[in-house]
Amino acid sequence: MRRVLTIIGLVLGAQAVGGFLFAWSGLYSVAASKEHWPPVYWFLSMAMRSSIETHAAFVGDPPDLDDPALIQRGAGHYEDGCAPCHGAPDAARNPISRHMLPAPPFLPGHAGDWTDKQLYWISYNGIKYAGMPAWPAQARDDEPWAMAAFLRRLGGMSAEDYRRLAFGEAPPDGDRSALADLETMDGSARKVLDNCARCHGYDGAGRGTGAFPRLSGQKAEYLFHALKAYAEGGRHSGIMQPVAAGLDDAILRTLADHYAGQTAAPYPPPPPANADADADADPALRELGARLAESGDRGTGVPACSGCHGPNRDPRYPRLDGQHATYIADQLRLWQKDAHGDTPLSRIMAAAARNLTEEQIRALSLHYALSRPQETAGMEGAR
């Protein structure tokens, strides 16, 4: 037995030395213009898939991947961050990406090769040595679920459906009185705004699903500081950070001024007060939300929201009246996890949201979603 073990050890040692000498010699080409040898390609593909399957098995339960807000959010990012390499139903892959090794797969035909959890794991972690980056904001482990929700529908999606999801509304035409600044906006700023409008709309209404926040009528100072925080990495989002990072202050201020000036975007009608069949319209829940917004909860250390978000708020704080309920709830849960970033305002909100219960989150979200602004963004002092 000792002799057998010695022989095995010598063989393994010789193989290791031989492998090292082969790699040191440089005989194996790492050029992307040369395909891997078939055994090497098989081994690397097997190792990648096995690794993803093993690690994805430990991913927690997914949210509702049929949520239209998640699907829209994933589509918006896919067009900017993924389609150039992976293609889309309305566009082939960029010719440059097809000459990478390994070449990124054409996802409209291959996203179905992976499970929901595996799509999430790949989006969040990326893949080494494959040109597939990790999610830009690792604190936001919620955002890759939006990618998974969108990708699981990508197979067989028509070009029309893709453009509807990824591009939203068409540029406005006809009466542009509410969007008059589009006519005077310089070319570079207009191009950036066209990109923003894919998710937020030109009027800042946010497409109505809660996937994106309502920006219309927010104070320009708040919008500028939020964009600046994304651009500098102080506020975390793998969707917003890449978009804002390359923009200078002049463009950021132009965008902030545009959306602060949008006051005509319609608000959805609130449900009737007696809509008891809708749990979210429960009068008791609405009453709890109003009480928390106005007075907080001293027993649990929850401060009154109106102190920072009321009509006389600091211009660096957002208005919450009329905001989408699902968006507010999602943000409060992120503040609880301290996943938004490390700015002074982020630390204040993380502390304010820390002790909220799930019922209180739902109550506050419903209260503000059903409230209507008491001020007009165009009034003196709104900016």
mmCIF file of C-alpha atoms in Angstrom:
data_model
loop_
_atom_site.group_PDB
_atom_site.id
_atom_site.type_symbol
_atom_site.label_atom_id
_atom_site.label_comp_id
_atom_site.label_asym_id
_atom_site.label_seq_id
_atom_site.Cartn_x
_atom_site.Cartn_y
_atom_site.Cartn_z
ATOM 1 C CA MET A 1 0.000 0.000 0.000
ATOM 2 C CA ARG A 2 2.827 2.384 0.840
ATOM 3 C CA ARG A 3 4.390 1.648 -2.546
ATOM 4 C CA VAL A 4 1.109 2.334 -4.342
ATOM 5 C CA LEU A 5 0.622 5.625 -2.502
ATOM 6 C CA THR A 6 4.189 6.633 -3.334
ATOM 7 C CA ILE A 7 3.647 5.930 -7.034
ATOM 8 C CA ILE A 8 0.376 7.897 -7.031
ATOM 9 C CA GLY A 9 2.096 10.811 -5.300
ATOM 10 C CA LEU A 10 4.942 10.799 -7.824
ATOM 11 C CA VAL A 11 2.521 10.694 -10.756
ATOM 12 C CA LEU A 12 0.469 13.594 -9.371
ATOM 13 C CA GLY A 13 3.623 15.553 -8.635
ATOM 14 C CA ALA A 14 4.927 14.949 -12.161
ATOM 15 C CA GLN A 15 1.597 16.098 -13.599
ATOM 16 C CA ALA A 16 1.670 19.268 -11.518
ATOM 17 C CA VAL A 17 5.253 20.030 -12.575
ATOM 18 C CA GLY A 18 4.393 19.272 -16.192
ATOM 19 C CA GLY A 19 1.348 21.530 -16.075
ATOM 20 C CA PHE A 20 3.389 24.346 -14.556
ATOM 21 C CA LEU A 21 6.127 24.004 -17.166
ATOM 22 C CA PHE A 22 3.542 23.945 -19.964
ATOM 23 C CA ALA A 23 1.888 27.127 -18.649
ATOM 24 C CA TRP A 24 5.302 28.767 -18.084
ATOM 25 C CA SER A 25 6.340 27.979 -21.644
ATOM 26 C CA GLY A 26 3.503 30.087 -23.044
ATOM 27 C CA LEU A 27 2.675 27.491 -25.689
ATOM 28 C CA TYR A 28 -1.052 27.642 -24.904
ATOM 29 C CA SER A 29 -2.458 30.719 -26.619
ATOM 30 C CA VAL A 30 -4.646 33.035 -24.537
ATOM 31 C CA ALA A 31 -5.584 35.049 -27.635
ATOM 32 C CA ALA A 32 -9.303 35.731 -27.944
ATOM 33 C CA SER A 33 -8.882 35.090 -31.674
ATOM 34 C CA LYS A 34 -8.180 31.398 -30.950
ATOM 35 C CA GLU A 35 -10.831 29.015 -29.673
ATOM 36 C CA HIS A 36 -10.071 26.877 -26.629
ATOM 37 C CA TRP A 37 -9.125 23.314 -27.323
ATOM 38 C CA PRO A 38 -12.322 21.219 -27.039
ATOM 39 C CA PRO A 39 -11.237 19.470 -23.794
ATOM 40 C CA VAL A 40 -10.342 22.841 -22.240
ATOM 41 C CA TYR A 41 -13.651 24.387 -23.350
ATOM 42 C CA TRP A 42 -15.591 21.433 -21.951
ATOM 43 C CA PHE A 43 -13.731 21.594 -18.638
ATOM 44 C CA LEU A 44 -14.211 25.359 -18.208
ATOM 45 C CA SER A 45 -17.906 25.191 -19.150
ATOM 46 C CA MET A 46 -18.489 22.298 -16.768
ATOM 47 C CA ALA A 47 -16.694 24.098 -13.938
ATOM 48 C CA MET A 48 -18.674 27.321 -14.524
ATOM 49 C CA ARG A 49 -22.075 25.644 -14.624
ATOM 50 C CA SER A 50 -21.327 23.450 -11.613
ATOM 51 C CA SER A 51 -20.165 26.477 -9.627
ATOM 52 C CA ILE A 52 -23.293 28.469 -10.482
ATOM 53 C CA GLU A 53 -25.610 25.555 -9.680
ATOM 54 C CA THR A 54 -23.926 24.940 -6.334
ATOM 55 C CA HIS A 55 -23.833 28.557 -5.171
ATOM 56 C CA ALA A 56 -27.328 29.410 -6.476
ATOM 57 C CA ALA A 57 -28.744 26.561 -4.380
ATOM 58 C CA PHE A 58 -28.080 28.719 -1.291
ATOM 59 C CA VAL A 59 -29.912 31.790 -2.623
ATOM 60 C CA GLY A 60 -32.958 32.725 -0.552
ATOM 61 C CA ASP A 61 -36.537 32.595 -1.752
ATOM 62 C CA PRO A 62 -37.245 34.998 -4.616
ATOM 63 C CA PRO A 63 -39.798 37.807 -4.447
ATOM 64 C CA ASP A 64 -42.828 37.708 -6.727
ATOM 65 C CA LEU A 65 -41.124 37.578 -10.127
ATOM 66 C CA ASP A 66 -44.463 38.232 -11.837
ATOM 67 C CA ASP A 67 -44.504 41.731 -10.316
ATOM 68 C CA PRO A 68 -44.766 44.190 -13.272
ATOM 69 C CA ALA A 69 -42.603 46.691 -11.387
ATOM 70 C CA LEU A 70 -39.733 44.205 -11.108
ATOM 71 C CA ILE A 71 -40.009 43.275 -14.776
ATOM 72 C CA GLN A 72 -40.001 46.919 -15.895
ATOM 73 C CA ARG A 73 -37.028 47.742 -13.667
ATOM 74 C CA GLY A 74 -35.058 44.826 -15.075
ATOM 75 C CA ALA A 75 -35.924 45.764 -18.660
ATOM 76 C CA GLY A 76 -34.767 49.336 -18.133
ATOM 77 C CA HIS A 77 -31.357 48.207 -16.930
ATOM 78 C CA TYR A 78 -31.010 45.418 -19.488
ATOM 79 C CA GLU A 79 -31.155 47.844 -22.414
ATOM 80 C CA ASP A 80 -28.301 49.951 -21.014
ATOM 81 C CA GLY A 81 -26.165 47.414 -19.217
ATOM 82 C CA CYS A 82 -26.714 44.058 -20.920
ATOM 83 C CA ALA A 83 -28.056 44.371 -24.475
ATOM 84 C CA PRO A 84 -24.775 45.629 -26.034
ATOM 85 C CA CYS A 85 -23.109 42.286 -25.194
ATOM 86 C CA HIS A 86 -26.069 39.911 -24.962
ATOM 87 C CA GLY A 87 -28.382 41.296 -27.626
ATOM 88 C CA ALA A 88 -32.112 41.972 -27.434
ATOM 89 C CA PRO A 89 -35.240 40.898 -29.309
ATOM 90 C CA ASP A 90 -34.932 44.031 -31.437
ATOM 91 C CA ALA A 91 -31.131 44.042 -31.866
ATOM 92 C CA ALA A 92 -28.261 41.613 -32.370
ATOM 93 C CA ARG A 93 -25.199 41.569 -30.140
ATOM 94 C CA ASN A 94 -22.554 44.223 -30.636
ATOM 95 C CA PRO A 95 -19.970 42.898 -33.152
ATOM 96 C CA ILE A 96 -17.199 43.523 -30.624
ATOM 97 C CA SER A 97 -18.820 41.257 -28.029
ATOM 98 C CA ARG A 98 -19.031 38.410 -30.554
ATOM 99 C CA HIS A 99 -15.228 38.393 -30.707
ATOM 100 C CA MET A 100 -14.803 37.961 -26.946
ATOM 101 C CA LEU A 101 -13.713 34.579 -25.636
ATOM 102 C CA PRO A 102 -15.911 33.184 -24.310
ATOM 103 C CA ALA A 103 -18.475 35.081 -26.372
ATOM 104 C CA PRO A 104 -21.415 36.370 -24.294
ATOM 105 C CA PRO A 105 -24.495 34.276 -25.109
ATOM 106 C CA PHE A 106 -27.397 35.777 -27.033
ATOM 107 C CA LEU A 107 -29.731 35.882 -24.036
ATOM 108 C CA PRO A 108 -33.065 36.069 -25.886
ATOM 109 C CA GLY A 109 -32.296 32.490 -26.912
ATOM 110 C CA HIS A 110 -30.431 31.258 -23.829
ATOM 111 C CA ALA A 111 -31.820 32.896 -20.663
ATOM 112 C CA GLY A 112 -34.089 29.867 -20.312
ATOM 113 C CA ASP A 113 -31.033 27.662 -19.788
ATOM 114 C CA TRP A 114 -30.896 28.873 -16.177
ATOM 115 C CA THR A 115 -33.278 28.795 -13.210
ATOM 116 C CA ASP A 116 -34.560 31.947 -11.511
ATOM 117 C CA LYS A 117 -32.070 31.635 -8.671
ATOM 118 C CA GLN A 118 -29.214 31.004 -11.079
ATOM 119 C CA LEU A 119 -30.126 34.107 -13.112
ATOM 120 C CA TYR A 120 -30.147 36.092 -9.892
ATOM 121 C CA TRP A 121 -26.793 34.683 -8.753
ATOM 122 C CA ILE A 122 -25.135 35.430 -12.104
ATOM 123 C CA SER A 123 -26.541 38.982 -12.182
ATOM 124 C CA TYR A 124 -25.395 39.678 -8.640
ATOM 125 C CA ASN A 125 -21.994 37.977 -8.638
ATOM 126 C CA GLY A 126 -20.865 37.999 -12.276
ATOM 127 C CA ILE A 127 -18.502 35.359 -13.667
ATOM 128 C CA LYS A 128 -14.721 35.501 -13.423
ATOM 129 C CA TYR A 129 -12.650 35.600 -16.616
ATOM 130 C CA ALA A 130 -15.785 35.814 -18.775
ATOM 131 C CA GLY A 131 -16.208 39.580 -19.070
ATOM 132 C CA MET A 132 -19.387 39.304 -16.965
ATOM 133 C CA PRO A 133 -19.116 41.899 -14.164
ATOM 134 C CA ALA A 134 -20.605 41.645 -10.702
ATOM 135 C CA TRP A 135 -23.542 43.909 -9.856
ATOM 136 C CA PRO A 136 -22.177 47.475 -9.587
ATOM 137 C CA ALA A 137 -23.761 48.070 -6.163
ATOM 138 C CA GLN A 138 -23.178 45.003 -4.018
ATOM 139 C CA ALA A 139 -25.204 46.472 -1.143
ATOM 140 C CA ARG A 140 -28.312 46.296 -3.353
ATOM 141 C CA ASP A 141 -28.929 42.576 -3.437
ATOM 142 C CA ASP A 142 -32.574 43.357 -4.276
ATOM 143 C CA GLU A 143 -31.902 44.780 -7.752
ATOM 144 C CA PRO A 144 -30.610 41.578 -9.387
ATOM 145 C CA TRP A 145 -34.023 40.038 -8.705
ATOM 146 C CA ALA A 146 -35.421 42.605 -11.147
ATOM 147 C CA MET A 147 -33.000 41.261 -13.724
ATOM 148 C CA ALA A 148 -34.120 37.683 -13.018
ATOM 149 C CA ALA A 149 -37.794 38.707 -13.321
ATOM 150 C CA PHE A 150 -37.123 40.252 -16.723
ATOM 151 C CA LEU A 151 -34.742 37.584 -18.049
ATOM 152 C CA ARG A 152 -37.129 34.712 -17.352
ATOM 153 C CA ARG A 153 -39.494 36.342 -19.899
ATOM 154 C CA LEU A 154 -36.882 37.202 -22.494
ATOM 155 C CA GLY A 155 -37.114 33.955 -24.455
ATOM 156 C CA GLY A 156 -39.666 34.369 -27.226
ATOM 157 C CA MET A 157 -40.326 38.037 -26.391
ATOM 158 C CA SER A 158 -41.278 40.071 -29.452
ATOM 159 C CA ALA A 159 -39.379 43.198 -30.445
ATOM 160 C CA GLU A 160 -42.530 45.252 -29.780
ATOM 161 C CA ASP A 161 -42.935 43.893 -26.250
ATOM 162 C CA TYR A 162 -39.258 44.448 -25.548
ATOM 163 C CA ARG A 163 -39.358 48.056 -26.673
ATOM 164 C CA ARG A 164 -42.489 48.683 -24.633
ATOM 165 C CA LEU A 165 -40.800 47.358 -21.501
ATOM 166 C CA ALA A 166 -37.350 48.837 -22.024
ATOM 167 C CA PHE A 167 -38.192 52.189 -23.620
ATOM 168 C CA GLY A 168 -41.528 53.185 -22.134
ATOM 169 C CA GLU A 169 -43.274 56.163 -23.639
ATOM 170 C CA ALA A 170 -42.362 57.771 -26.965
ATOM 171 C CA PRO A 171 -40.976 61.325 -27.064
ATOM 172 C CA PRO A 172 -43.845 63.786 -26.595
ATOM 173 C CA ASP A 173 -45.320 65.597 -29.568
ATOM 174 C CA GLY A 174 -48.256 67.865 -30.171
ATOM 175 C CA ASP A 175 -48.937 70.252 -27.295
ATOM 176 C CA ARG A 176 -45.696 70.504 -25.347
ATOM 177 C CA SER A 177 -46.668 73.376 -23.111
ATOM 178 C CA ALA A 178 -45.909 71.297 -20.032
ATOM 179 C CA LEU A 179 -42.571 70.225 -21.490
ATOM 180 C CA ALA A 180 -41.478 73.496 -23.055
ATOM 181 C CA ASP A 181 -37.892 73.170 -21.846
ATOM 182 C CA LEU A 182 -37.347 70.274 -24.278
ATOM 183 C CA GLU A 183 -37.266 72.779 -27.139
ATOM 184 C CA THR A 184 -34.417 74.797 -25.626
ATOM 185 C CA MET A 185 -32.402 71.945 -24.112
ATOM 186 C CA ASP A 186 -28.984 71.451 -25.713
ATOM 187 C CA GLY A 187 -28.254 68.234 -27.581
ATOM 188 C CA SER A 188 -26.204 66.473 -24.923
ATOM 189 C CA ALA A 189 -28.720 67.204 -22.164
ATOM 190 C CA ARG A 190 -31.643 66.159 -24.362
ATOM 191 C CA LYS A 191 -29.923 62.857 -25.167
ATOM 192 C CA VAL A 192 -29.468 62.151 -21.460
ATOM 193 C CA LEU A 193 -33.079 63.115 -20.728
ATOM 194 C CA ASP A 194 -34.297 60.778 -23.471
ATOM 195 C CA ASN A 195 -32.493 57.976 -21.642
ATOM 196 C CA CYS A 196 -33.947 58.998 -18.262
ATOM 197 C CA ALA A 197 -37.434 59.148 -19.761
ATOM 198 C CA ARG A 198 -37.320 55.454 -20.639
ATOM 199 C CA CYS A 199 -37.932 54.734 -16.959
ATOM 200 C CA HIS A 200 -39.141 57.992 -15.406
ATOM 201 C CA GLY A 201 -41.105 59.416 -18.339
ATOM 202 C CA TYR A 202 -40.629 62.908 -19.721
ATOM 203 C CA ASP A 203 -43.215 64.151 -17.242
ATOM 204 C CA GLY A 204 -41.586 62.316 -14.307
ATOM 205 C CA ALA A 205 -44.666 60.205 -13.515
ATOM 206 C CA GLY A 206 -42.612 57.004 -13.358
ATOM 207 C CA ARG A 207 -44.774 54.741 -15.582
ATOM 208 C CA GLY A 208 -47.317 54.050 -12.841
ATOM 209 C CA THR A 209 -46.237 50.630 -11.549
ATOM 210 C CA GLY A 210 -43.969 51.644 -8.682
ATOM 211 C CA ALA A 211 -40.934 50.386 -10.568
ATOM 212 C CA PHE A 212 -39.556 53.916 -10.650
ATOM 213 C CA PRO A 213 -40.148 56.916 -8.387
ATOM 214 C CA ARG A 214 -42.346 59.858 -9.319
ATOM 215 C CA LEU A 215 -39.976 62.770 -9.954
ATOM 216 C CA SER A 216 -42.442 65.387 -11.119
ATOM 217 C CA GLY A 217 -42.669 68.354 -8.792
ATOM 218 C CA GLN A 218 -39.785 67.364 -6.545
ATOM 219 C CA LYS A 219 -37.529 70.242 -5.607
ATOM 220 C CA ALA A 220 -34.605 70.675 -7.943
ATOM 221 C CA GLU A 221 -32.147 70.818 -5.055
ATOM 222 C CA TYR A 222 -33.215 67.382 -3.849
ATOM 223 C CA LEU A 223 -33.041 65.874 -7.336
ATOM 224 C CA PHE A 224 -29.603 67.354 -7.993
ATOM 225 C CA HIS A 225 -28.154 66.061 -4.708
ATOM 226 C CA ALA A 226 -29.674 62.618 -5.277
ATOM 227 C CA LEU A 227 -28.155 62.400 -8.772
ATOM 228 C CA LYS A 228 -24.839 63.701 -7.468
ATOM 229 C CA ALA A 229 -24.827 61.059 -4.720
ATOM 230 C CA TYR A 230 -25.444 58.330 -7.297
ATOM 231 C CA ALA A 231 -22.720 59.719 -9.564
ATOM 232 C CA GLU A 232 -20.165 59.740 -6.740
ATOM 233 C CA GLY A 233 -21.173 56.347 -5.336
ATOM 234 C CA GLY A 234 -22.448 57.707 -2.020
ATOM 235 C CA ARG A 235 -25.934 56.432 -2.787
ATOM 236 C CA HIS A 236 -26.091 52.821 -3.901
ATOM 237 C CA SER A 237 -27.901 51.482 -6.931
ATOM 238 C CA GLY A 238 -26.559 49.229 -9.648
ATOM 239 C CA ILE A 239 -29.162 50.767 -11.957
ATOM 240 C CA MET A 240 -28.709 54.477 -11.202
ATOM 241 C CA GLN A 241 -24.970 54.669 -10.436
ATOM 242 C CA PRO A 242 -23.770 53.663 -13.940
ATOM 243 C CA VAL A 243 -26.216 56.112 -15.535
ATOM 244 C CA ALA A 244 -25.234 59.100 -13.390
ATOM 245 C CA ALA A 245 -21.507 58.430 -13.052
ATOM 246 C CA GLY A 246 -20.476 59.978 -16.372
ATOM 247 C CA LEU A 247 -22.595 63.138 -16.135
ATOM 248 C CA ASP A 248 -21.188 66.533 -15.168
ATOM 249 C CA ASP A 249 -22.881 68.938 -12.761
ATOM 250 C CA ALA A 250 -24.364 71.043 -15.551
ATOM 251 C CA ILE A 251 -26.226 68.049 -16.998
ATOM 252 C CA LEU A 252 -27.340 66.935 -13.542
ATOM 253 C CA ARG A 253 -28.762 70.397 -12.808
ATOM 254 C CA THR A 254 -30.542 70.479 -16.158
ATOM 255 C CA LEU A 255 -32.197 67.139 -15.413
ATOM 256 C CA ALA A 256 -33.120 68.261 -11.898
ATOM 257 C CA ASP A 257 -34.629 71.509 -13.164
ATOM 258 C CA HIS A 258 -36.616 69.691 -15.850
ATOM 259 C CA TYR A 259 -38.272 67.212 -13.502
ATOM 260 C CA ALA A 260 -38.794 69.802 -10.751
ATOM 261 C CA GLY A 261 -40.792 71.815 -13.239
ATOM 262 C CA GLN A 262 -43.167 68.998 -14.232
ATOM 263 C CA THR A 263 -46.441 69.608 -12.391
ATOM 264 C CA ALA A 264 -48.975 68.381 -14.936
ATOM 265 C CA ALA A 265 -48.295 64.643 -14.633
ATOM 266 C CA PRO A 266 -51.628 63.056 -13.627
ATOM 267 C CA TYR A 267 -51.966 61.205 -10.325
ATOM 268 C CA PRO A 268 -53.959 57.968 -10.307
ATOM 269 C CA PRO A 269 -57.319 58.322 -8.560
ATOM 270 C CA PRO A 270 -57.256 57.036 -4.970
ATOM 271 C CA PRO A 271 -59.431 54.038 -4.122
ATOM 272 C CA PRO A 272 -62.727 54.844 -2.408
ATOM 273 C CA ALA A 273 -62.508 55.178 1.349
ATOM 274 C CA ASN A 274 -64.992 52.333 1.841
ATOM 275 C CA ALA A 275 -63.104 49.848 -0.339
ATOM 276 C CA ASP A 276 -62.921 47.298 2.469
ATOM 277 C CA ALA A 277 -62.375 44.448 0.018
ATOM 278 C CA ASP A 278 -58.930 45.858 -0.672
ATOM 279 C CA ALA A 279 -56.724 45.108 2.331
ATOM 280 C CA ASP A 280 -54.452 48.007 1.471
ATOM 281 C CA ALA A 281 -57.406 50.394 1.607
ATOM 282 C CA ASP A 282 -58.330 49.287 5.132
ATOM 283 C CA PRO A 283 -59.388 52.492 6.958
ATOM 284 C CA ALA A 284 -57.510 51.384 10.089
ATOM 285 C CA LEU A 285 -54.311 50.983 8.093
ATOM 286 C CA ARG A 286 -54.800 54.388 6.495
ATOM 287 C CA GLU A 287 -55.395 55.943 9.900
ATOM 288 C CA LEU A 288 -52.206 54.352 11.258
ATOM 289 C CA GLY A 289 -50.232 55.734 8.334
ATOM 290 C CA ALA A 290 -51.575 59.251 8.842
ATOM 291 C CA ARG A 291 -50.757 59.099 12.555
ATOM 292 C CA LEU A 292 -47.209 57.877 11.957
ATOM 293 C CA ALA A 293 -46.610 60.522 9.302
ATOM 294 C CA GLU A 294 -47.779 63.309 11.570
ATOM 295 C CA SER A 295 -46.649 62.186 15.032
ATOM 296 C CA GLY A 296 -44.452 59.090 14.710
ATOM 297 C CA ASP A 297 -44.455 56.423 17.415
ATOM 298 C CA ARG A 298 -42.651 57.340 20.617
ATOM 299 C CA GLY A 299 -42.982 53.833 21.992
ATOM 300 C CA THR A 300 -40.824 52.327 19.256
ATOM 301 C CA GLY A 301 -38.710 55.378 18.506
ATOM 302 C CA VAL A 302 -40.187 56.049 15.050
ATOM 303 C CA PRO A 303 -39.998 59.794 14.297
ATOM 304 C CA ALA A 304 -42.719 61.776 12.544
ATOM 305 C CA CYS A 305 -42.163 61.737 8.790
ATOM 306 C CA SER A 306 -43.676 65.204 8.382
ATOM 307 C CA GLY A 307 -40.731 66.755 10.220
ATOM 308 C CA CYS A 308 -38.538 66.199 7.154
ATOM 309 C CA HIS A 309 -41.024 65.473 4.356
ATOM 310 C CA GLY A 310 -43.753 68.046 5.065
ATOM 311 C CA PRO A 311 -44.612 71.100 2.938
ATOM 312 C CA ASN A 312 -41.965 73.234 4.656
ATOM 313 C CA ARG A 313 -39.243 70.617 4.303
ATOM 314 C CA ASP A 314 -35.570 71.187 3.733
ATOM 315 C CA PRO A 315 -35.044 71.313 -0.066
ATOM 316 C CA ARG A 316 -32.695 68.322 0.198
ATOM 317 C CA TYR A 317 -35.581 66.059 1.266
ATOM 318 C CA PRO A 318 -38.122 64.566 -1.170
ATOM 319 C CA ARG A 319 -41.848 65.074 -1.226
ATOM 320 C CA LEU A 320 -43.665 61.810 -0.573
ATOM 321 C CA ASP A 321 -47.256 62.862 -1.309
ATOM 322 C CA GLY A 322 -48.513 60.961 -4.351
ATOM 323 C CA GLN A 323 -45.472 58.691 -4.548
ATOM 324 C CA HIS A 324 -46.083 55.072 -5.566
ATOM 325 C CA ALA A 325 -46.904 52.929 -2.524
ATOM 326 C CA THR A 326 -44.777 49.973 -3.599
ATOM 327 C CA TYR A 327 -41.826 52.264 -4.234
ATOM 328 C CA ILE A 328 -42.065 53.858 -0.775
ATOM 329 C CA ALA A 329 -42.371 50.457 0.887
ATOM 330 C CA ASP A 330 -39.363 49.077 -0.990
ATOM 331 C CA GLN A 331 -37.255 52.093 -0.052
ATOM 332 C CA LEU A 332 -38.169 51.873 3.633
ATOM 333 C CA ARG A 333 -37.118 48.217 3.669
ATOM 334 C CA LEU A 334 -33.822 49.172 2.051
ATOM 335 C CA TRP A 335 -33.252 51.891 4.656
ATOM 336 C CA GLN A 336 -33.853 49.276 7.346
ATOM 337 C CA LYS A 337 -31.082 47.150 5.836
ATOM 338 C CA ASP A 338 -28.837 50.236 5.547
ATOM 339 C CA ALA A 339 -28.436 49.375 1.865
ATOM 340 C CA HIS A 340 -28.835 52.861 0.391
ATOM 341 C CA GLY A 341 -25.367 54.262 0.974
ATOM 342 C CA ASP A 342 -23.278 56.291 3.370
ATOM 343 C CA THR A 343 -24.288 59.926 3.046
ATOM 344 C CA PRO A 344 -25.487 62.152 5.940
ATOM 345 C CA LEU A 345 -29.079 61.878 4.713
ATOM 346 C CA SER A 346 -28.747 58.113 4.296
ATOM 347 C CA ARG A 347 -27.653 57.744 7.897
ATOM 348 C CA ILE A 348 -30.620 59.830 9.081
ATOM 349 C CA MET A 349 -33.097 57.722 7.130
ATOM 350 C CA ALA A 350 -31.516 54.426 8.171
ATOM 351 C CA ALA A 351 -31.968 55.447 11.812
ATOM 352 C CA ALA A 352 -35.543 56.662 11.216
ATOM 353 C CA ALA A 353 -36.645 53.447 9.498
ATOM 354 C CA ARG A 354 -34.786 50.984 11.710
ATOM 355 C CA ASN A 355 -37.680 50.222 14.096
ATOM 356 C CA LEU A 356 -40.554 50.243 11.624
ATOM 357 C CA THR A 357 -42.693 47.118 11.569
ATOM 358 C CA GLU A 358 -43.958 45.657 8.298
ATOM 359 C CA GLU A 359 -47.457 46.880 9.160
ATOM 360 C CA GLN A 360 -46.142 50.394 9.737
ATOM 361 C CA ILE A 361 -44.296 50.302 6.414
ATOM 362 C CA ARG A 362 -47.485 49.332 4.606
ATOM 363 C CA ALA A 363 -49.454 51.985 6.481
ATOM 364 C CA LEU A 364 -47.023 54.797 5.691
ATOM 365 C CA SER A 365 -46.730 53.739 2.060
ATOM 366 C CA LEU A 366 -50.489 53.717 1.641
ATOM 367 C CA HIS A 367 -50.913 57.068 3.428
ATOM 368 C CA TYR A 368 -48.465 58.894 1.197
ATOM 369 C CA ALA A 369 -49.630 57.171 -1.986
ATOM 370 C CA LEU A 370 -53.184 58.388 -1.329
ATOM 371 C CA SER A 371 -52.130 61.893 -0.276
ATOM 372 C CA ARG A 372 -52.029 64.634 -2.867
ATOM 373 C CA PRO A 373 -49.457 67.449 -2.891
ATOM 374 C CA GLN A 374 -50.541 70.645 -1.163
ATOM 375 C CA GLU A 375 -47.911 72.685 -2.969
ATOM 376 C CA THR A 376 -46.964 73.350 -6.585
ATOM 377 C CA ALA A 377 -43.417 72.786 -7.786
ATOM 378 C CA GLY A 378 -43.532 76.020 -9.793
ATOM 379 C CA MET A 379 -44.313 78.159 -6.722
ATOM 380 C CA GLU A 380 -41.723 80.479 -5.314
ATOM 381 C CA GLY A 381 -39.334 78.592 -3.081
ATOM 382 C CA ALA A 382 -39.964 75.208 -4.663
ATOM 383 C CA ARG A 383 -36.414 75.188 -5.880
#
